[in-house]
């Protein structure tokens, strides 16, 4: 009988057999304490966690929501869910009052959720009132019953102060791996944003999509060696394409707080590990450059960068620390789309994402989904062997983005150059792409509208050299209000402090007299940029 092809499990087994006791993941906490885990250790510990999940009642295809920051514990739990035949769904408290976590639980009908058990965990109190202890101690298991979340049955802690999650797994003897999985079965859901709505978009990838992406990763990143990955953790930690090729990865343990600046932390890790490859977003590149205090220094032979349109300012910043730049056009639904490899001898062209990678086709469509000629700007459509399966729990949304013959309609705007390179200009619609983070304007607008004395507000994108777009709140005050732009900035910061200003950044406040001009969000953004003296992106 012909082989059905690799699954996540069978591919990782092959890699494990080749790399065995080599370090697979290396984490550093805020004080630079180093921890690591080998390929063999992940295989064993994840298999033991898979056995525990099966004993708790996990069935093939069940979703498991992980609401814990990146750490080695998270990696083991993530692999264990997949080994057990489940689908891992990473989430975090990025959004106001954890609405996204609860909405995700509803969409996936998840029976299980994983949390970090620590004194600083601000997610657990949301669930604690409806929790009942089933077992305690080494099992890390809490029973759960809530009419508003009828599917959720168990909460599992993947960290404990007294008895650690990993030590518990080391003491276990039984292992489980679902070796009968089909490559078309689900494996991973990445969290994204539903354009136009403040709701999650849960992008489900099959085992086949993950395996195919791992293969193209090898072709794109052959020269990177050990890499430092700094991406939004819920993306970077749950998509182990480097791991599935035997490439070791270093990362931050986000369970701890920094005792130094982010740039200083980067520098210490890079120097200690002797790494010559990295993958991160432009804001993190700038953090490293700033830590050099104006003295450029080649830290990376190869640096992968992406997540937003590539301006000249971003490229010039990257050149200060990297010899070769790999610009990657990548989306949750499609994995790798394009790759633009720029050596010191090459000419950089702003917004150029390069050629589609092996197996990927790109078209540019008009508003009626008709193909446009090269040079014309429209919606980017993609067809590839790396495409997602569905948006979990959202069949209508899934249907809306699929065209004929397997084409996926993205929400990106771009064009094809005469030589076939793909140029990406940003997101279509109201979503603001600030750096590698997508922001929904009402997340900024609602807290400002709650400030007494504010009559009207619109959050708009304004240009920035590094983030591509920053966020400006255009505000109209009530007639008797004495608020200043600094007052609004301060009060906004106090309002969102529970979620973190880094999660909901506000870069500028601009006060208008009378009422806001009647124009689109983008046009108002252009007006705001003019008033702030900001130059357009190039």
CSV table of C-alpha atoms in Angstrom, one decimal, residues 8-436:
chain,number,residue,atom,x,y,z
A,8,UNK,CA,3.9,16.0,12.1
A,9,UNK,CA,4.6,13.0,14.3
A,10,UNK,CA,6.4,10.8,11.6
A,11,UNK,CA,8.5,13.7,10.4
A,12,UNK,CA,9.6,14.7,13.9
A,13,UNK,CA,10.4,11.1,14.6
A,14,UNK,CA,12.7,11.1,11.5
A,15,UNK,CA,14.4,14.3,12.7
A,16,UNK,CA,14.7,12.9,16.3
A,17,UNK,CA,16.4,9.8,15.0
A,18,UNK,CA,19.0,11.9,13.3
A,19,UNK,CA,19.6,14.6,16.0
A,20,UNK,CA,18.8,12.6,19.2
A,21,UNK,CA,20.6,14.2,22.1
A,22,UNK,CA,21.4,17.5,20.3
A,23,UNK,CA,19.7,20.6,21.8
A,24,UNK,CA,16.5,21.4,20.1
A,25,UNK,CA,15.1,24.4,22.0
A,26,UNK,CA,17.2,26.8,24.1
A,27,UNK,CA,15.4,29.4,26.3
A,28,UNK,CA,16.7,32.4,28.2
A,29,UNK,CA,14.7,34.1,31.0
A,30,UNK,CA,14.8,37.7,31.9
A,31,UNK,CA,18.0,37.2,34.0
A,32,UNK,CA,19.8,35.3,31.2
A,33,UNK,CA,19.3,31.9,32.9
A,34,UNK,CA,19.7,29.2,30.2
A,35,UNK,CA,17.5,26.1,29.8
A,36,UNK,CA,17.4,23.6,27.0
A,37,UNK,CA,15.8,20.4,25.8
A,38,UNK,CA,17.0,17.9,23.3
A,39,UNK,CA,15.1,16.3,20.4
A,40,UNK,CA,15.0,13.0,22.3
A,41,UNK,CA,13.6,14.6,25.5
A,42,UNK,CA,10.8,16.4,23.6
A,43,UNK,CA,9.9,13.1,21.9
A,44,UNK,CA,9.6,11.2,25.3
A,45,UNK,CA,8.0,14.0,27.4
A,46,UNK,CA,5.5,15.0,24.7
A,47,UNK,CA,4.5,11.3,24.3
A,48,UNK,CA,3.9,11.1,28.0
A,49,UNK,CA,1.8,14.2,28.0
A,50,UNK,CA,-0.1,12.8,25.1
A,51,UNK,CA,-0.8,9.7,27.2
A,52,UNK,CA,-2.1,11.8,30.0
A,53,UNK,CA,-4.4,13.7,27.6
A,54,UNK,CA,-5.8,10.5,26.3
A,55,UNK,CA,-6.5,9.3,29.8
A,56,UNK,CA,-8.3,12.6,30.5
A,57,UNK,CA,-10.5,11.8,27.4
A,58,UNK,CA,-9.0,13.8,24.6
A,59,UNK,CA,-10.2,12.4,21.2
A,60,UNK,CA,-8.6,12.8,17.8
A,61,UNK,CA,-9.5,16.2,16.3
A,62,UNK,CA,-10.3,17.8,19.7
A,63,UNK,CA,-9.1,21.4,20.0
A,64,UNK,CA,-6.9,22.3,23.0
A,65,UNK,CA,-6.5,26.0,23.9
A,66,UNK,CA,-3.1,27.0,25.3
A,67,UNK,CA,-3.1,30.3,27.1
A,68,UNK,CA,0.4,30.2,28.5
A,69,UNK,CA,3.5,32.2,27.3
A,70,UNK,CA,6.3,30.6,25.3
A,71,UNK,CA,8.6,28.4,27.4
A,72,UNK,CA,10.0,24.9,27.2
A,73,UNK,CA,6.9,23.7,29.1
A,74,UNK,CA,4.8,25.2,26.3
A,75,UNK,CA,6.8,23.5,23.6
A,76,UNK,CA,6.4,20.1,25.3
A,77,UNK,CA,2.7,20.6,25.8
A,78,UNK,CA,2.2,21.8,22.2
A,79,UNK,CA,3.9,18.7,20.8
A,80,UNK,CA,2.0,16.5,23.3
A,81,UNK,CA,-1.4,17.7,22.1
A,82,UNK,CA,-0.4,16.9,18.5
A,83,UNK,CA,1.0,13.5,19.4
A,84,UNK,CA,-2.3,12.7,21.1
A,85,UNK,CA,-4.2,13.5,17.8
A,86,UNK,CA,-5.5,16.9,19.1
A,87,UNK,CA,-5.3,20.3,17.5
A,88,UNK,CA,-3.3,22.9,19.4
A,89,UNK,CA,-4.8,26.5,19.6
A,90,UNK,CA,-2.4,29.0,21.2
A,91,UNK,CA,-3.9,32.1,22.7
A,92,UNK,CA,-2.9,34.8,25.2
A,93,UNK,CA,-4.3,37.8,27.0
A,94,UNK,CA,-3.6,40.2,24.1
A,95,UNK,CA,-7.2,41.5,24.0
A,96,UNK,CA,-9.3,43.5,26.4
A,97,UNK,CA,-10.7,41.4,29.4
A,98,UNK,CA,-9.6,38.2,27.6
A,99,UNK,CA,-12.6,38.3,25.3
A,100,UNK,CA,-10.5,36.5,22.6
A,101,UNK,CA,-9.7,33.5,24.8
A,102,UNK,CA,-13.4,33.0,25.7
A,103,UNK,CA,-14.5,33.6,22.1
A,104,UNK,CA,-11.8,31.0,21.0
A,105,UNK,CA,-13.2,28.5,23.5
A,106,UNK,CA,-16.7,29.0,22.0
A,107,UNK,CA,-15.6,28.7,18.4
A,108,UNK,CA,-13.5,25.6,18.9
A,109,UNK,CA,-15.8,23.9,21.5
A,110,UNK,CA,-12.6,23.0,23.2
A,111,UNK,CA,-12.9,20.6,26.2
A,112,UNK,CA,-9.4,21.4,27.5
A,113,UNK,CA,-7.4,24.5,28.2
A,114,UNK,CA,-3.8,24.8,29.4
A,115,UNK,CA,-2.8,27.6,31.7
A,116,UNK,CA,0.4,28.7,33.5
A,117,UNK,CA,0.1,28.3,37.2
A,118,UNK,CA,2.0,31.3,38.7
A,119,UNK,CA,1.3,34.1,41.1
A,120,UNK,CA,1.3,36.6,38.2
A,121,UNK,CA,-1.1,34.7,36.0
A,122,UNK,CA,-3.9,37.2,35.2
A,123,UNK,CA,-5.9,34.7,33.1
A,124,UNK,CA,-6.7,32.2,35.8
A,125,UNK,CA,-9.0,34.5,37.9
A,126,UNK,CA,-11.4,34.7,34.9
A,127,UNK,CA,-12.0,31.0,35.2
A,128,UNK,CA,-11.5,30.3,38.9
A,129,UNK,CA,-15.0,31.1,40.2
A,130,UNK,CA,-16.4,28.2,38.1
A,131,UNK,CA,-13.6,25.8,38.7
A,132,UNK,CA,-13.8,22.6,40.8
A,133,UNK,CA,-10.7,20.7,41.9
A,134,UNK,CA,-11.0,17.1,40.5
A,135,UNK,CA,-7.4,16.1,41.4
A,136,UNK,CA,-4.6,18.1,42.7
A,137,UNK,CA,-0.9,17.9,43.2
A,138,UNK,CA,1.1,16.2,40.5
A,139,UNK,CA,-1.8,15.9,38.1
A,140,UNK,CA,-2.2,19.7,37.6
A,141,UNK,CA,-5.9,19.1,36.7
A,142,UNK,CA,-8.9,21.3,37.5
A,143,UNK,CA,-12.5,20.5,36.6
A,144,UNK,CA,-14.6,23.2,35.0
A,145,UNK,CA,-18.3,23.9,34.5
A,146,UNK,CA,-19.7,27.2,33.2
A,147,UNK,CA,-23.0,27.6,31.3
A,148,UNK,CA,-21.4,30.3,29.1
A,149,UNK,CA,-18.6,27.8,28.1
A,150,UNK,CA,-20.5,24.5,28.0
A,151,UNK,CA,-17.7,22.5,26.2
A,152,UNK,CA,-14.9,23.4,28.6
A,153,UNK,CA,-14.4,20.5,31.0
A,154,UNK,CA,-10.8,20.6,32.2
A,155,UNK,CA,-8.0,23.1,32.8
A,156,UNK,CA,-4.5,21.7,33.0
A,157,UNK,CA,-1.6,23.7,34.5
A,158,UNK,CA,1.6,23.3,32.6
A,159,UNK,CA,3.8,24.9,35.3
A,160,UNK,CA,3.6,24.6,39.1
A,161,UNK,CA,5.8,26.0,41.7
A,162,UNK,CA,6.0,23.0,43.9
A,163,UNK,CA,6.1,20.1,41.4
A,164,UNK,CA,7.0,21.2,37.9
A,165,UNK,CA,5.1,20.0,34.8
A,166,UNK,CA,8.3,18.6,33.2
A,167,UNK,CA,9.4,16.8,36.4
A,168,UNK,CA,5.9,15.2,36.6
A,169,UNK,CA,6.3,14.0,33.0
A,170,UNK,CA,9.8,12.6,33.7
A,171,UNK,CA,8.3,10.5,36.5
A,172,UNK,CA,5.6,9.1,34.2
A,173,UNK,CA,6.3,5.8,32.3
A,174,UNK,CA,3.5,5.5,29.8
A,175,UNK,CA,3.7,7.1,26.3
A,176,UNK,CA,1.2,7.6,23.5
A,177,UNK,CA,1.5,8.7,19.9
A,178,UNK,CA,-1.4,8.6,17.4
A,179,UNK,CA,0.3,6.8,14.6
A,180,UNK,CA,-2.9,6.4,12.5
A,181,UNK,CA,-3.3,10.1,11.8
A,182,UNK,CA,-4.0,11.1,8.2
A,183,UNK,CA,-1.9,13.9,6.7
A,184,UNK,CA,-5.2,15.8,6.1
A,185,UNK,CA,-6.1,15.7,9.8
A,186,UNK,CA,-5.8,19.0,11.7
A,187,UNK,CA,-2.6,19.7,13.8
A,188,UNK,CA,-2.3,23.4,14.6
A,189,UNK,CA,-4.5,26.5,14.7
A,190,UNK,CA,-2.8,29.9,14.6
A,191,UNK,CA,-4.6,32.9,15.9
A,192,UNK,CA,-5.2,35.8,13.6
A,193,UNK,CA,-7.6,38.7,13.3
A,194,UNK,CA,-11.0,38.7,11.5
A,195,UNK,CA,-10.9,41.9,9.4
A,196,UNK,CA,-13.7,44.2,10.2
A,197,UNK,CA,-14.7,42.4,13.4
A,198,UNK,CA,-13.2,42.2,16.9
A,199,UNK,CA,-13.2,38.4,16.8
A,200,UNK,CA,-10.5,35.8,16.4
A,201,UNK,CA,-9.8,34.1,13.2
A,202,UNK,CA,-8.5,30.6,14.0
A,203,UNK,CA,-6.5,29.3,11.1
A,204,UNK,CA,-6.4,25.5,11.1
A,205,UNK,CA,-3.4,23.8,9.4
A,206,UNK,CA,-3.4,20.1,8.5
A,207,UNK,CA,-0.4,17.8,9.1
A,208,UNK,CA,0.2,17.9,5.3
A,209,UNK,CA,0.4,21.7,5.3
A,210,UNK,CA,2.8,21.8,8.2
A,211,UNK,CA,5.0,19.1,6.7
A,212,UNK,CA,5.0,20.8,3.3
A,213,UNK,CA,5.9,24.2,4.9
A,214,UNK,CA,8.8,22.5,6.8
A,215,UNK,CA,10.2,21.3,3.5
A,216,UNK,CA,10.1,24.7,1.8
A,217,UNK,CA,11.6,26.2,5.0
A,218,UNK,CA,14.7,24.0,4.4
A,219,UNK,CA,15.1,25.4,0.9
A,220,UNK,CA,14.6,29.0,2.0
A,221,UNK,CA,16.8,28.8,5.2
A,222,UNK,CA,19.5,26.4,4.3
A,223,UNK,CA,22.3,28.8,5.4
A,224,UNK,CA,20.8,30.0,8.7
A,225,UNK,CA,22.1,27.4,11.1
A,226,UNK,CA,21.0,27.8,14.8
A,227,UNK,CA,18.5,30.7,14.8
A,228,UNK,CA,17.0,33.1,17.3
A,229,UNK,CA,13.3,33.4,16.7
A,230,UNK,CA,11.5,36.5,17.9
A,231,UNK,CA,7.9,36.5,16.6
A,232,UNK,CA,4.6,37.0,18.4
A,233,UNK,CA,5.0,33.9,20.6
A,234,UNK,CA,1.6,32.4,19.6
A,235,UNK,CA,2.9,32.2,16.0
A,236,UNK,CA,6.5,31.5,16.5
A,237,UNK,CA,6.1,28.8,19.2
A,238,UNK,CA,3.4,26.8,17.5
A,239,UNK,CA,4.9,26.6,14.0
A,240,UNK,CA,8.1,24.6,14.5
A,241,UNK,CA,9.2,24.5,10.9
A,242,UNK,CA,12.9,24.9,11.9
A,243,UNK,CA,12.5,22.1,14.5
A,244,UNK,CA,11.1,19.7,11.9
A,245,UNK,CA,14.3,20.2,9.9
A,246,UNK,CA,16.6,19.6,12.9
A,247,UNK,CA,17.5,23.3,13.3
A,248,UNK,CA,18.0,24.4,17.0
A,249,UNK,CA,16.1,27.5,18.1
A,250,UNK,CA,16.8,30.0,20.9
A,251,UNK,CA,13.9,32.1,22.3
A,252,UNK,CA,12.7,34.1,25.3
A,253,UNK,CA,11.0,32.4,28.2
A,254,UNK,CA,8.1,34.8,28.5
A,255,UNK,CA,7.1,33.5,31.9
A,256,UNK,CA,9.7,35.8,33.4
A,257,UNK,CA,10.3,39.6,33.4
A,258,UNK,CA,13.3,41.3,31.8
A,259,UNK,CA,16.0,42.7,34.1
A,260,UNK,CA,17.5,44.6,31.1
A,261,UNK,CA,16.4,46.2,27.9
A,262,UNK,CA,15.2,43.9,25.1
A,263,UNK,CA,18.1,45.0,22.9
A,264,UNK,CA,20.6,44.1,25.6
A,265,UNK,CA,18.9,40.8,26.1
A,266,UNK,CA,19.2,40.0,22.4
A,267,UNK,CA,22.9,40.9,22.3
A,268,UNK,CA,23.7,38.6,25.3
A,269,UNK,CA,21.9,35.7,23.8
A,270,UNK,CA,23.4,36.1,20.3
A,271,UNK,CA,26.9,36.4,21.8
A,272,UNK,CA,26.5,33.5,24.2
A,273,UNK,CA,25.1,31.1,21.6
A,274,UNK,CA,27.4,32.2,18.7
A,275,UNK,CA,24.3,32.4,16.4
A,276,UNK,CA,24.6,33.6,12.9
A,277,UNK,CA,21.0,33.4,11.9
A,278,UNK,CA,17.8,35.0,13.1
A,279,UNK,CA,14.1,35.5,12.4
A,280,UNK,CA,12.3,38.5,13.8
A,281,UNK,CA,10.1,41.5,13.0
A,282,UNK,CA,11.5,45.0,12.2
A,283,UNK,CA,10.7,46.5,15.7
A,284,UNK,CA,12.9,43.9,17.3
A,285,UNK,CA,15.7,44.5,14.7
A,286,UNK,CA,15.5,48.2,15.8
A,287,UNK,CA,15.8,47.2,19.5
A,288,UNK,CA,19.1,45.4,18.7
A,289,UNK,CA,20.4,48.3,16.6
A,290,UNK,CA,19.5,50.8,19.3
A,291,UNK,CA,21.5,48.7,21.9
A,292,UNK,CA,24.6,49.2,19.7
A,293,UNK,CA,24.6,52.9,20.5
A,294,UNK,CA,25.2,54.0,17.0
A,295,UNK,CA,28.0,51.5,16.2
A,296,UNK,CA,26.8,49.1,13.5
A,297,UNK,CA,28.0,45.6,14.0
A,298,UNK,CA,27.5,42.4,11.9
A,299,UNK,CA,25.7,40.0,14.2
A,300,UNK,CA,24.0,37.8,11.7
A,301,UNK,CA,25.1,36.2,8.4
A,302,UNK,CA,21.5,35.7,7.5
A,303,UNK,CA,18.5,37.5,9.0
A,304,UNK,CA,14.9,36.6,8.1
A,305,UNK,CA,12.5,39.5,8.4
A,306,UNK,CA,8.8,39.9,7.6
A,307,UNK,CA,5.4,40.4,8.9
A,308,UNK,CA,4.9,43.9,7.4
A,309,UNK,CA,5.7,45.8,4.2
A,310,UNK,CA,9.4,46.3,3.8
A,311,UNK,CA,10.4,50.0,3.5
A,312,UNK,CA,13.8,51.3,2.8
A,313,UNK,CA,14.2,52.5,6.4
A,314,UNK,CA,13.5,48.9,7.6
A,315,UNK,CA,16.1,47.5,5.2
A,316,UNK,CA,18.7,50.1,6.1
A,317,UNK,CA,18.2,49.3,9.8
A,318,UNK,CA,18.6,45.5,9.1
A,319,UNK,CA,21.8,46.1,7.2
A,320,UNK,CA,23.4,47.5,10.3
A,321,UNK,CA,23.4,44.0,12.0
A,322,UNK,CA,23.1,41.5,9.1
A,323,UNK,CA,25.1,40.7,6.0
A,324,UNK,CA,22.3,39.0,4.1
A,325,UNK,CA,18.6,39.8,4.4
A,326,UNK,CA,15.8,37.3,3.7
A,327,UNK,CA,12.5,39.2,3.2
A,328,UNK,CA,9.7,36.7,3.8
A,329,UNK,CA,6.1,37.2,2.7
A,330,UNK,CA,4.2,34.9,5.0
A,331,UNK,CA,0.6,34.6,6.2
A,332,UNK,CA,-1.2,32.4,8.7
A,333,UNK,CA,-3.4,30.9,6.0
A,334,UNK,CA,-0.7,30.2,3.5
A,335,UNK,CA,2.6,29.9,5.4
A,336,UNK,CA,5.4,30.8,3.0
A,337,UNK,CA,4.4,32.8,0.0
A,338,UNK,CA,7.4,34.7,-1.3
A,339,UNK,CA,11.1,35.0,-0.6
A,340,UNK,CA,13.5,37.9,-1.5
A,341,UNK,CA,17.1,37.1,-0.7
A,342,UNK,CA,19.2,40.2,-0.7
A,343,UNK,CA,23.0,40.1,-0.5
A,344,UNK,CA,25.3,43.1,-0.2
A,345,UNK,CA,25.7,43.2,-4.0
A,346,UNK,CA,21.9,43.3,-4.6
A,347,UNK,CA,19.7,46.4,-5.1
A,348,UNK,CA,16.9,46.7,-2.6
A,349,UNK,CA,13.5,47.8,-4.0
A,350,UNK,CA,11.0,49.0,-1.3
A,351,UNK,CA,7.9,46.7,-0.8
A,352,UNK,CA,9.4,43.9,-3.0
A,353,UNK,CA,8.8,40.5,-1.4
A,354,UNK,CA,10.5,38.6,-4.2
A,355,UNK,CA,9.4,35.5,-6.2
A,356,UNK,CA,6.8,33.0,-5.0
A,357,UNK,CA,8.5,30.0,-3.3
A,358,UNK,CA,8.3,26.5,-4.8
A,359,UNK,CA,4.8,25.4,-5.5
A,360,UNK,CA,3.2,28.8,-4.8
A,361,UNK,CA,1.2,30.7,-7.4
A,362,UNK,CA,0.2,34.4,-6.9
A,363,UNK,CA,-2.5,36.4,-8.8
A,364,UNK,CA,-3.7,40.0,-8.3
A,365,UNK,CA,-7.4,40.4,-8.4
A,366,UNK,CA,-9.8,43.4,-8.8
A,367,UNK,CA,-12.8,44.0,-6.6
A,368,UNK,CA,-14.8,41.6,-8.8
A,369,UNK,CA,-12.1,38.8,-8.3
A,370,UNK,CA,-11.0,39.1,-11.9
A,371,UNK,CA,-7.2,38.8,-12.6
A,372,UNK,CA,-5.4,42.1,-13.2
A,373,UNK,CA,-2.3,42.5,-15.5
A,374,UNK,CA,1.1,43.0,-14.0
A,375,UNK,CA,1.7,46.5,-12.6
A,376,UNK,CA,-1.9,46.9,-11.4
A,377,UNK,CA,-2.7,47.0,-7.7
A,378,UNK,CA,-5.4,44.8,-6.2
A,379,UNK,CA,-6.1,41.9,-3.8
A,380,UNK,CA,-3.4,39.2,-3.5
A,381,UNK,CA,-4.7,35.7,-4.2
A,382,UNK,CA,-2.6,32.6,-3.5
A,383,UNK,CA,-2.7,28.9,-4.5
A,384,UNK,CA,-0.2,26.6,-2.8
A,385,UNK,CA,0.4,23.2,-1.1
A,386,UNK,CA,0.8,25.0,2.2
A,387,UNK,CA,-2.8,26.4,2.4
A,388,UNK,CA,-4.9,26.1,5.6
A,389,UNK,CA,-7.9,23.9,5.9
A,390,UNK,CA,-10.5,26.1,7.5
A,391,UNK,CA,-11.2,28.8,10.1
A,392,UNK,CA,-12.2,26.7,13.1
A,393,UNK,CA,-15.8,27.2,14.0
A,394,UNK,CA,-16.4,29.7,11.2
A,395,UNK,CA,-17.6,27.9,8.1
A,396,UNK,CA,-19.1,31.0,6.4
A,397,UNK,CA,-15.9,32.9,6.8
A,398,UNK,CA,-13.9,30.0,5.4
A,399,UNK,CA,-16.3,29.8,2.4
A,400,UNK,CA,-15.8,33.6,1.8
A,401,UNK,CA,-12.1,33.4,1.2
A,402,UNK,CA,-11.9,30.4,-1.1
A,403,UNK,CA,-12.2,30.9,-4.8
A,404,UNK,CA,-12.4,28.4,-7.7
A,405,UNK,CA,-9.7,25.8,-8.2
A,406,UNK,CA,-8.2,26.2,-4.7
A,407,UNK,CA,-7.3,29.9,-4.8
A,408,UNK,CA,-7.2,31.7,-1.4
A,409,UNK,CA,-8.3,35.4,-1.4
A,410,UNK,CA,-6.1,37.2,1.1
A,411,UNK,CA,-6.8,40.6,2.6
A,412,UNK,CA,-3.5,42.0,1.4
A,413,UNK,CA,-3.1,44.7,-1.3
A,414,UNK,CA,-0.2,44.3,-3.8
A,415,UNK,CA,0.9,44.0,-7.4
A,416,UNK,CA,3.1,41.8,-9.7
A,417,UNK,CA,6.1,43.6,-11.2
A,418,UNK,CA,7.0,42.9,-14.9
A,419,UNK,CA,9.7,40.4,-13.8
A,420,UNK,CA,7.2,38.5,-11.6
A,421,UNK,CA,8.2,39.8,-8.2
A,422,UNK,CA,5.3,40.3,-5.7
A,423,UNK,CA,5.1,43.7,-4.1
A,424,UNK,CA,2.9,43.9,-1.0
A,425,UNK,CA,1.6,47.3,0.2
A,426,UNK,CA,-0.3,46.3,3.4
A,427,UNK,CA,-3.7,45.3,4.5
A,428,UNK,CA,-7.0,46.2,2.8
A,429,UNK,CA,-9.9,47.5,4.9
A,430,UNK,CA,-9.9,49.0,8.4
A,431,UNK,CA,-7.3,46.8,10.1
A,432,UNK,CA,-4.1,48.7,11.0
A,433,UNK,CA,-0.9,46.8,10.5
A,434,UNK,CA,1.4,48.3,13.1
A,435,UNK,CA,4.7,46.4,12.8
A,436,UNK,CA,3.9,42.7,12.8
